[in-house]
PDB file of C-alpha atoms in Angstrom:
ATOM      1  CA  GLN R   1     -45.160 -14.241  -1.728  1.00 46.00           C
ATOM      2  CA  ILE R   2     -43.405 -11.030   0.242  1.00 48.00           C
ATOM      3  CA  LEU R   3     -44.587  -7.253   0.554  1.00 47.00           C
ATOM      4  CA  VAL R   4     -42.146  -4.645   0.613  1.00 47.00           C
ATOM      5  CA  PRO R   5     -43.352  -1.494   0.036  1.00 48.00           C
ATOM      6  CA  SER R   6     -43.104   0.815  -3.146  1.00 47.00           C
ATOM      7  CA  LYS R   7     -41.680   3.996  -3.087  1.00 49.00           C
ATOM      8  CA  LYS R   8     -44.821   5.982  -1.500  1.00 48.00           C
ATOM      9  CA  TYR R   9     -44.556   3.481   1.462  1.00 48.00           C
ATOM     10  CA  ILE R  10     -48.694   3.108   1.175  1.00 47.00           C
ATOM     11  CA  LYS R  11     -49.078   0.551  -1.272  1.00 47.00           C
ATOM     12  CA  TYR R  12     -47.431  -2.379  -1.192  1.00 47.00           C
ATOM     13  CA  ARG R  13     -46.036  -4.670  -4.519  1.00 51.00           C
ATOM     14  CA  GLU R  14     -45.797  -7.876  -4.195  1.00 51.00           C
ATOM     15  CA  ILE R  15     -42.478  -9.596  -4.876  1.00 51.00           C
ATOM     16  CA  PRO R  16     -42.638 -13.029  -7.222  1.00 55.00           C
ATOM     17  CA  ALA R  17     -42.045 -16.178  -4.475  1.00 53.00           C
ATOM     18  CA  THR R  18     -38.587 -16.990  -7.380  1.00 54.00           C
ATOM     19  CA  MET R  19     -36.295 -13.790  -5.335  1.00 51.00           C
ATOM     20  CA  THR R  20     -35.700 -15.086  -1.420  1.00 52.00           C
ATOM     21  CA  SER R  21     -34.036 -13.507   0.682  1.00 53.00           C
ATOM     22  CA  VAL R  22     -32.016 -17.581   0.477  1.00 52.00           C
ATOM     23  CA  THR R  23     -30.998 -16.949  -3.725  1.00 51.00           C
ATOM     24  CA  SER R  24     -29.856 -13.463  -3.327  1.00 53.00           C
ATOM     25  CA  ALA R  25     -27.801 -13.325  -0.617  1.00 52.00           C
ATOM     26  CA  ALA R  26     -26.151 -16.484  -2.420  1.00 55.00           C
ATOM     27  CA  ALA R  27     -26.211 -14.463  -5.376  1.00 60.00           C
ATOM     28  CA  MET R  28     -25.081 -11.186  -3.336  1.00 62.00           C
ATOM     29  CA  LYS R  29     -20.962 -10.700  -3.230  1.00 65.00           C
ATOM     30  CA  LEU R  30     -19.060  -8.451  -1.551  1.00 65.00           C
ATOM     31  CA  LEU R  31     -16.786  -6.212  -2.260  1.00 65.00           C
ATOM     32  CA  ASP R  32     -14.580  -4.302  -0.625  1.00 64.00           C
ATOM     33  CA  VAL R  33     -12.644  -1.020  -2.255  1.00 66.00           C
ATOM     34  CA  ARG R  34     -10.627   2.110  -1.140  1.00 67.00           C
ATOM     35  CA  LEU R  35     -11.620   4.488  -3.387  1.00 72.00           C
ATOM     36  CA  LYS R  36      -9.055   6.863  -2.004  1.00 73.00           C
ATOM     37  CA  HIS R  37      -5.879   5.254   0.140  1.00 71.00           C
ATOM     38  CA  ALA R  38      -5.555   7.435   3.116  1.00 69.00           C
ATOM     39  CA  GLY R  39      -2.659  10.438   3.807  1.00 77.00           C
ATOM     40  CA  SER R  40      -1.284  10.802   6.703  1.00 87.00           C
ATOM     41  CA  ILE R  41       2.207   8.648   7.362  1.00 90.00           C
ATOM     42  CA  VAL R  42       2.151   7.252  11.056  1.00 91.00           C
ATOM     43  CA  SER R  43       6.091   6.385  10.548  1.00 94.00           C
ATOM     44  CA  SER R  44       8.357   4.913   8.155  1.00 94.00           C
ATOM     45  CA  ALA R  45      11.737   2.995   7.948  1.00 95.00           C
ATOM     46  CA  ILE R  46      14.890   3.011   5.049  1.00 94.00           C
ATOM     47  CA  GLY R  47      16.568  -0.287   3.595  1.00 92.00           C
ATOM     48  CA  GLU R  48      17.532  -2.063   0.545  1.00 91.00           C
ATOM     49  CA  PHE R  49      13.890  -4.708   1.283  1.00 90.00           C
ATOM     50  CA  THR R  50      13.120  -5.656  -2.905  1.00 87.00           C
ATOM     51  CA  SER R  51      16.861  -6.966  -4.242  1.00 76.00           C
ATOM     52  CA  SER R  52      20.626  -7.437  -3.284  1.00 65.00           C
ATOM     53  CA  THR R  53      22.335  -5.184  -5.386  1.00 70.00           C
ATOM     54  CA  ALA R  54      24.161  -2.609  -3.118  1.00 71.00           C
ATOM     55  CA  GLY R  55      23.496   1.119  -3.134  1.00 75.00           C
ATOM     56  CA  LEU R  56      19.241   0.977  -4.258  1.00 84.00           C
ATOM     57  CA  GLN R  57      17.587   3.389  -1.181  1.00 89.00           C
ATOM     58  CA  GLU R  58      14.664   2.075  -0.514  1.00 92.00           C
ATOM     59  CA  ILE R  59      11.783   3.419   2.012  1.00 94.00           C
ATOM     60  CA  VAL R  60       8.606   1.881   3.416  1.00 95.00           C
ATOM     61  CA  CYS R  61       6.411   3.779   5.226  1.00 94.00           C
ATOM     62  CA  ILE R  62       2.420   2.572   7.181  1.00 93.00           C
ATOM     63  CA  ARG R  63      -0.046   4.950   5.973  1.00 90.00           C
ATOM     64  CA  ALA R  64      -3.023   5.792   8.692  1.00 87.00           C
ATOM     65  CA  GLY R  65      -5.647   3.440   7.175  1.00 83.00           C
ATOM     66  CA  GLY R  66      -3.703   0.420   7.761  1.00 87.00           C
ATOM     67  CA  THR R  67      -1.472   0.415   4.574  1.00 90.00           C
ATOM     68  CA  ILE R  68       1.766  -0.292   3.724  1.00 92.00           C
ATOM     69  CA  ASP R  69       3.286   1.110   1.140  1.00 93.00           C
ATOM     70  CA  LEU R  70       6.921   0.750  -0.378  1.00 93.00           C
ATOM     71  CA  TYR R  71       8.619   3.171  -2.813  1.00 93.00           C
ATOM     72  CA  ARG R  72      12.626   3.285  -4.052  1.00 91.00           C
ATOM     73  CA  ILE R  73      14.424   6.724  -4.458  1.00 90.00           C
ATOM     74  CA  VAL R  74      15.005   7.275  -7.899  1.00 89.00           C
ATOM     75  CA  ILE R  75      17.990   9.597  -8.365  1.00 88.00           C
ATOM     76  CA  SER R  76      18.183  11.026 -12.281  1.00 88.00           C
ATOM     77  CA  GLN R  77      20.515  14.020 -13.718  1.00 87.00           C
ATOM     78  CA  VAL R  78      17.556  16.029 -16.233  1.00 84.00           C
ATOM     79  CA  GLY R  79      19.953  18.778 -19.226  1.00 76.00           C
ATOM     80  CA  GLY R  80      19.915  22.321 -18.923  1.00 63.00           C
ATOM     81  CA  GLY R  81      18.455  22.543 -21.960  1.00 57.00           C
ATOM     82  CA  ASP R  82      19.843  25.555 -23.116  1.00 54.00           C
ATOM     83  CA  LYS R  83      22.040  25.174 -26.835  1.00 53.00           C
ATOM     84  CA  ALA R  84      23.985  28.246 -26.294  1.00 51.00           C
ATOM     85  CA  ASN R  85      25.662  27.023 -23.999  1.00 50.00           C
ATOM     86  CA  VAL R  86      26.961  24.540 -26.441  1.00 50.00           C
ATOM     87  CA  ASP R  87      27.876  26.212 -29.045  1.00 52.00           C
ATOM     88  CA  ASN R  88      29.787  27.955 -26.571  1.00 56.00           C
ATOM     89  CA  GLY R  89      31.982  25.072 -25.589  1.00 55.00           C
ATOM     90  CA  ASP R  90      31.180  25.073 -22.517  1.00 54.00           C
ATOM     91  CA  ASP R  91      31.525  21.929 -20.536  1.00 55.00           C
ATOM     92  CA  ASP R  92      30.461  22.221 -17.287  1.00 56.00           C
ATOM     93  CA  ASP R  93      27.443  20.274 -15.651  1.00 55.00           C
ATOM     94  CA  ASP R  94      26.235  23.121 -13.677  1.00 62.00           C
ATOM     95  CA  ASP R  95      23.378  22.800 -16.736  1.00 68.00           C
ATOM     96  CA  ASP R  96      22.472  19.297 -15.455  1.00 78.00           C
ATOM     97  CA  GLU R  97      19.703  19.583 -12.639  1.00 89.00           C
ATOM     98  CA  VAL R  98      19.463  16.089  -9.991  1.00 90.00           C
ATOM     99  CA  GLN R  99      15.782  15.299  -9.441  1.00 91.00           C
ATOM    100  CA  THR R 100      15.114  12.672  -7.160  1.00 91.00           C
ATOM    101  CA  THR R 101      11.820  11.740  -7.209  1.00 92.00           C
ATOM    102  CA  LEU R 102      10.097   8.635  -4.937  1.00 92.00           C
ATOM    103  CA  LYS R 103       8.362   5.593  -6.867  1.00 92.00           C
ATOM    104  CA  LEU R 104       6.031   3.172  -6.225  1.00 92.00           C
ATOM    105  CA  ILE R 105       6.819  -0.390  -5.761  1.00 92.00           C
ATOM    106  CA  THR R 106       4.056  -2.047  -4.365  1.00 91.00           C
ATOM    107  CA  ARG R 107       1.673  -1.420  -1.722  1.00 90.00           C
ATOM    108  CA  LEU R 108      -0.054  -4.038   0.595  1.00 88.00           C
ATOM    109  CA  GLU R 109      -3.849  -3.171   2.572  1.00 86.00           C
ATOM    110  CA  THR R 110      -3.577  -4.551   5.446  1.00 85.00           C
ATOM    111  CA  ARG R 111      -6.850  -4.062   7.262  1.00 81.00           C
ATOM    112  CA  SER R 112      -6.050  -3.846  10.779  1.00 85.00           C
ATOM    113  CA  VAL R 113      -4.308  -0.471  12.730  1.00 88.00           C
ATOM    114  CA  LEU R 114      -0.555  -0.163  12.440  1.00 90.00           C
ATOM    115  CA  ARG R 115       1.059   1.455  15.223  1.00 90.00           C
ATOM    116  CA  SER R 116       4.681   1.242  14.841  1.00 92.00           C
ATOM    117  CA  ILE R 117       8.310  -0.129  11.755  1.00 94.00           C
ATOM    118  CA  CYS R 118      11.544  -0.730  11.645  1.00 94.00           C
ATOM    119  CA  SER R 119      14.010  -2.571   9.122  1.00 94.00           C
ATOM    120  CA  VAL R 120      15.819  -5.290  10.147  1.00 94.00           C
ATOM    121  CA  ARG R 121      18.972  -7.183   8.297  1.00 91.00           C
ATOM    122  CA  VAL R 122      19.242 -10.443   9.131  1.00 86.00           C
ATOM    123  CA  SER R 123      23.131 -11.575   9.776  1.00 89.00           C
ATOM    124  CA  GLY R 124      23.897 -12.620   6.518  1.00 87.00           C
ATOM    125  CA  GLY R 125      21.441 -11.637   4.633  1.00 84.00           C
ATOM    126  CA  LYS R 126      21.757  -8.553   1.705  1.00 85.00           C
ATOM    127  CA  ARG R 127      17.853  -7.375   2.066  1.00 88.00           C
ATOM    128  CA  ASP R 128      16.311  -5.954   4.617  1.00 90.00           C
ATOM    129  CA  VAL R 129      13.124  -6.932   5.897  1.00 92.00           C
ATOM    130  CA  VAL R 130      10.534  -5.699   7.271  1.00 94.00           C
ATOM    131  CA  VAL R 131       9.085  -5.487  11.406  1.00 93.00           C
ATOM    132  CA  VAL R 132       5.360  -4.159  11.365  1.00 93.00           C
ATOM    133  CA  GLY R 133       3.871  -3.422  14.985  1.00 91.00           C
ATOM    134  CA  ALA R 134       0.036  -3.527  14.929  1.00 88.00           C
ATOM    135  CA  ASP R 135      -3.030  -3.379  17.801  1.00 85.00           C
ATOM    136  CA  GLY R 136      -3.920  -6.332  17.259  1.00 79.00           C
ATOM    137  CA  GLY R 137      -1.575  -8.745  19.415  1.00 79.00           C
ATOM    138  CA  CYS R 138       0.970  -9.213  16.381  1.00 84.00           C
ATOM    139  CA  CYS R 139       4.432  -8.062  15.421  1.00 87.00           C
ATOM    140  CA  SER R 140       4.336  -9.442  11.741  1.00 90.00           C
ATOM    141  CA  ILE R 141       8.287  -9.971   9.810  1.00 92.00           C
ATOM    142  CA  ILE R 142       7.079  -9.945   6.131  1.00 92.00           C
ATOM    143  CA  ASP R 143       9.582  -9.615   3.502  1.00 92.00           C
ATOM    144  CA  PHE R 144       8.918  -7.672   0.084  1.00 90.00           C
ATOM    145  CA  GLU R 145      11.358 -10.157  -1.904  1.00 86.00           C
ATOM    146  CA  ASN R 146      11.145  -8.199  -6.348  1.00 85.00           C
ATOM    147  CA  GLY R 147       8.372  -6.096  -4.868  1.00 83.00           C
ATOM    148  CA  VAL R 148       5.855  -9.274  -3.689  1.00 87.00           C
ATOM    149  CA  ALA R 149       5.030  -8.852  -0.142  1.00 88.00           C
ATOM    150  CA  LYS R 150       5.655 -12.290   1.936  1.00 89.00           C
ATOM    151  CA  VAL R 151       4.884 -12.557   5.815  1.00 89.00           C
ATOM    152  CA  LEU R 152       7.582 -14.893   7.361  1.00 90.00           C
ATOM    153  CA  HIS R 153       6.822 -14.406  11.008  1.00 86.00           C
ATOM    154  CA  CYS R 154       3.950 -13.283  12.630  1.00 84.00           C
ATOM    155  CA  PRO R 155       3.789 -14.337  16.794  1.00 81.00           C
ATOM    156  CA  ALA R 156       1.457 -12.775  18.761  1.00 74.00           C
ATOM    157  CA  PHE R 157       2.664 -10.915  22.099  1.00 69.00           C
ATOM    158  CA  GLY R 158       0.918  -9.339  24.960  1.00 64.00           C
ATOM    159  CA  LYS R 159      -2.765 -10.255  26.647  1.00 63.00           C
ATOM    160  CA  VAL R 160      -3.856  -9.135  23.449  1.00 57.00           C
ATOM    161  CA  GLY R 161      -2.631 -11.592  21.812  1.00 51.00           C
ATOM    162  CA  ARG R 162      -3.301 -14.677  23.175  1.00 52.00           C
TER     163      ARG R 162
END
């Protein structure tokens, strides 16, 4: 039997012998989820990371909490919505408004402190890859093929990484 203090911390109540620390630890499952992502951006790079079609620019940025975010730059035209100009016969596109937004493609939690990032195009390749430097002594090369992050190479460098 294990004695545990009650709510008043004066008397002790008994816990049945079936609930020992071994069985409760085996039944416990840990979950590490951040409720709110870090807001400050440490560094960013621009390139074509997910698709081989030319002209789709994307921004990859690292945040203070060790998160890598990949955003696509989406440019769309929004109509003016003025019905009076349609009746006058004006065919000017001055009423159309160009709207630029960022669409989140993927977010990668690294659980490390990231310091630097840059985009590199491998010779003969149609897409860019991301090179990320971290405090842990690793320089990682990450490929975002179809919006899914894949670590291509992660060598250790310097005295910290060996």
